[in-house]
Coordinates of C-alpha atoms in Angstrom, one line a residue:
Chain A
A554 CA 106.4 120.9 117.9
Q555 CA 105.6 120.0 114.9
K556 CA 102.3 117.8 115.8
I557 CA 99.6 116.2 112.8
T558 CA 96.4 114.3 114.0
Q559 CA 94.5 111.9 111.9
T560 CA 92.3 110.7 113.9
Q561 CA 90.0 108.4 111.7
P562 CA 92.6 105.7 111.0
G563 CA 89.5 104.2 108.1
M564 CA 86.6 105.7 107.0
F565 CA 83.4 104.4 104.6
V566 CA 81.9 106.5 102.2
Q567 CA 79.2 105.6 99.6
E568 CA 80.0 105.9 95.8
K569 CA 79.1 109.5 94.4
E570 CA 78.6 111.2 97.9
A571 CA 81.0 113.8 99.6
V572 CA 83.2 112.2 102.8
T573 CA 85.6 114.5 105.2
L574 CA 88.7 113.0 106.5
D575 CA 89.5 114.9 109.5
C576 CA 93.2 116.7 110.0
T577 CA 94.4 119.0 113.4
Y578 CA 97.8 120.1 113.6
D579 CA 99.8 121.8 116.3
T580 CA 102.5 124.4 115.5
S581 CA 103.9 128.2 116.7
D582 CA 105.4 129.0 114.4
P583 CA 102.5 131.7 111.9
S584 CA 104.3 130.5 108.5
Y585 CA 102.8 127.2 107.8
G586 CA 101.5 125.3 105.0
L587 CA 99.1 122.4 105.3
F588 CA 98.9 119.4 102.0
W589 CA 97.4 116.5 101.4
Y590 CA 98.5 113.1 99.8
K591 CA 96.7 109.7 98.4
Q592 CA 98.5 106.5 99.0
P593 CA 96.9 103.9 96.4
S594 CA 97.8 100.2 97.4
S595 CA 100.0 100.6 94.3
G596 CA 102.0 102.4 97.1
E597 CA 103.3 105.6 96.0
M598 CA 102.6 108.5 97.4
I599 CA 100.1 111.7 95.0
F600 CA 99.7 115.6 95.8
L601 CA 96.6 116.5 96.0
I602 CA 96.5 120.1 97.6
Y603 CA 97.7 122.6 99.6
Q604 CA 97.2 125.4 101.6
G605 CA 99.1 128.1 103.0
S606 CA 98.5 129.4 106.5
Y607 CA 98.2 133.0 104.9
D608 CA 95.7 132.3 102.6
Q609 CA 93.1 133.6 103.3
Q610 CA 90.4 131.0 100.6
N611 CA 90.1 127.5 101.1
A612 CA 92.2 125.9 98.2
T613 CA 90.2 123.5 95.5
E614 CA 91.5 121.5 93.3
G615 CA 88.6 119.5 91.5
R616 CA 86.8 117.3 93.7
Y617 CA 89.1 117.9 96.2
S618 CA 88.9 121.4 98.4
L619 CA 90.4 122.0 102.0
N620 CA 88.1 122.8 105.2
F621 CA 90.5 125.4 106.5
Q622 CA 90.2 126.9 110.1
K623 CA 92.6 128.6 111.0
A624 CA 92.1 129.1 115.1
R625 CA 90.5 125.7 115.1
K626 CA 94.0 124.6 113.7
S627 CA 92.5 122.1 111.5
A628 CA 92.5 121.5 107.5
N629 CA 90.1 118.9 107.0
L630 CA 89.9 117.0 103.4
V631 CA 86.2 117.2 101.5
I632 CA 86.4 115.0 98.9
S633 CA 83.0 115.4 96.7
A634 CA 81.3 112.7 94.6
S635 CA 83.3 109.6 95.5
Q636 CA 85.0 107.5 93.1
L637 CA 85.6 103.6 93.7
G638 CA 89.4 104.7 92.6
D639 CA 89.3 107.1 95.9
S640 CA 89.7 103.5 97.9
A641 CA 93.4 105.0 99.3
M642 CA 95.1 106.2 102.4
Y643 CA 95.0 109.3 102.9
F644 CA 97.9 111.6 105.0
C645 CA 97.7 115.1 105.8
A646 CA 101.3 117.1 106.6
M647 CA 102.9 120.3 107.7
R648 CA 105.9 122.4 106.9
E649 CA 106.9 125.1 109.3
G650 CA 108.6 127.9 108.6
L651 CA 107.6 128.6 104.9
G652 CA 109.6 131.1 103.0
T653 CA 112.7 131.1 106.4
G654 CA 114.0 127.7 105.2
G655 CA 111.9 125.7 106.9
F656 CA 111.6 122.0 104.9
K657 CA 110.8 119.4 107.5
T658 CA 107.5 117.9 106.5
I659 CA 105.6 115.7 109.2
F660 CA 102.9 113.5 108.5
G661 CA 99.8 112.1 110.0
A662 CA 99.3 108.8 110.6
G663 CA 96.7 108.4 107.8
T664 CA 93.0 107.6 107.0
R665 CA 91.7 104.9 105.7
L666 CA 89.3 105.8 102.9
F667 CA 87.0 102.7 101.8
V668 CA 84.5 103.6 98.8
K669 CA 81.3 101.1 98.2
A670 CA 79.2 100.6 95.4
Chain B
E573 CA 104.2 116.0 82.6
P574 CA 107.0 115.7 84.2
E575 CA 107.6 113.1 87.3
V576 CA 110.3 112.4 89.7
T577 CA 111.8 108.6 89.3
Q578 CA 113.5 106.4 91.1
T579 CA 115.8 103.1 90.6
P580 CA 115.7 100.8 92.3
S581 CA 112.3 100.1 92.6
H582 CA 113.5 96.9 95.2
Q583 CA 116.6 96.7 96.1
V584 CA 116.8 93.8 99.1
T585 CA 120.5 93.6 100.7
Q586 CA 122.2 92.3 103.2
M587 CA 122.4 93.7 107.2
G588 CA 126.2 95.7 107.2
Q589 CA 125.5 96.2 103.6
E590 CA 126.1 99.7 102.3
V591 CA 123.1 100.8 99.5
I592 CA 122.5 103.5 97.3
L593 CA 118.9 104.5 96.3
R594 CA 119.5 107.1 93.2
C595 CA 116.2 109.8 92.5
V596 CA 116.2 112.3 89.4
P597 CA 114.4 114.8 90.5
I598 CA 111.9 117.1 88.2
S599 CA 113.9 119.2 86.2
N600 CA 113.5 122.5 87.2
H601 CA 113.0 121.8 91.1
L602 CA 115.7 122.8 93.7
Y603 CA 114.9 121.4 97.0
F604 CA 114.9 117.6 97.6
Y605 CA 114.1 115.6 99.8
W606 CA 114.1 111.6 101.0
Y607 CA 111.2 110.2 103.0
R608 CA 110.8 107.1 104.5
Q609 CA 107.8 105.0 105.0
I610 CA 108.0 101.8 107.1
L611 CA 105.1 99.4 106.5
G612 CA 101.6 100.3 107.1
Q613 CA 103.5 103.4 109.6
K614 CA 103.4 106.7 108.9
V615 CA 105.7 108.6 106.5
E616 CA 108.6 109.8 108.1
F617 CA 110.7 112.8 106.8
L618 CA 114.6 111.9 106.6
V619 CA 116.3 114.8 105.0
S620 CA 115.8 118.2 102.9
F621 CA 118.5 118.9 100.7
Y622 CA 119.4 122.8 98.7
N623 CA 122.0 124.7 97.0
N624 CA 124.2 121.4 97.1
E625 CA 124.0 121.3 100.6
I626 CA 121.6 119.6 103.5
S627 CA 119.5 122.2 105.1
E628 CA 117.2 120.5 107.7
K629 CA 117.3 116.5 108.5
S630 CA 115.3 114.3 111.2
E631 CA 117.1 112.9 114.3
I632 CA 116.3 110.0 112.0
F633 CA 118.5 110.6 109.3
D634 CA 122.4 109.6 111.7
D635 CA 125.8 109.6 110.6
Q636 CA 125.0 105.9 108.5
F637 CA 122.7 107.9 105.9
S638 CA 124.6 110.4 104.3
V639 CA 122.8 112.0 100.4
E640 CA 124.9 113.6 97.2
R641 CA 123.8 115.3 94.1
P642 CA 126.7 114.1 91.7
D643 CA 125.3 115.8 89.0
G644 CA 123.1 117.9 87.5
S645 CA 120.5 115.4 88.0
N646 CA 120.4 112.7 90.0
F647 CA 119.9 112.7 93.9
T648 CA 121.4 110.0 96.4
L649 CA 120.3 108.5 99.3
K650 CA 123.1 106.3 100.9
I651 CA 123.1 103.9 103.6
R652 CA 127.1 102.8 105.1
S653 CA 126.1 99.6 107.0
T654 CA 122.5 98.8 106.9
K655 CA 120.3 97.3 109.6
L656 CA 117.1 95.3 109.8
E657 CA 115.4 98.2 111.2
D658 CA 116.1 100.3 107.8
S659 CA 113.8 98.0 105.7
A660 CA 111.0 100.3 104.3
M661 CA 109.8 102.6 101.7
Y662 CA 112.0 105.4 100.8
F663 CA 110.8 107.9 98.7
C664 CA 112.5 111.1 97.1
A665 CA 110.8 114.2 96.5
S666 CA 111.2 117.2 95.0
S667 CA 109.5 120.8 94.5
G668 CA 110.5 124.0 93.3
I669 CA 108.9 126.5 95.6
W670 CA 107.6 125.7 99.0
N671 CA 104.3 124.7 98.6
E672 CA 104.3 121.5 96.3
Q673 CA 106.4 118.2 96.9
Y674 CA 105.7 115.6 94.3
F675 CA 107.0 112.3 95.3
G676 CA 108.7 109.8 93.1
P677 CA 107.5 106.2 93.2
G678 CA 109.4 104.8 96.0
T679 CA 112.1 102.2 96.4
R680 CA 110.9 99.2 98.6
L681 CA 114.6 98.6 100.9
T682 CA 114.6 95.0 101.9
V683 CA 117.5 94.2 104.8
T684 CA 117.5 90.4 105.3

């Protein structure tokens, strides 16, 4: 069964510093995708970054990078140079069976990030 | 930039009533999804829809729920007889290929 674990319910980071949000997953499917979403207090879900299980390199999108360690089944999100606007809830998610009709995406419990000025 | 839209932003209904939540996915996307998020909890998958049929659904998506794509642009979620525990934020999402899902702003459903 699919499982996503985010062990940090809350994290604090100083503005302009980097922060790592942890995510581990469990799957027996060799084909899967990993996602990170940001949910500000306004409630919308903002797509940040995607990593496919067959991708050789770690995904990067601007200040976001995904530290993908396949053998450890971890997909940590790294935010560099934190900004006050990064304060939000962050969700890790996974979808199995990519390319073979897998559509169900499961989400972790989330990590609330607080950026301090 | 294209975006997923949802209406209404907030819906209040009485227990036992039917509600229809509406979504307009990104126009060239082929896969559509509904999720829900009970306040303070994680996002839960409800259903995915492709090629005019349900491709996958969760155990939450029971006979009280249905989805429809009545025309080329709208994608709806119907709850036939709402219960208090259906109160949640409902998100619609769409994707063109299987790596990026873009979410709408959500509809907050309150069942009284």
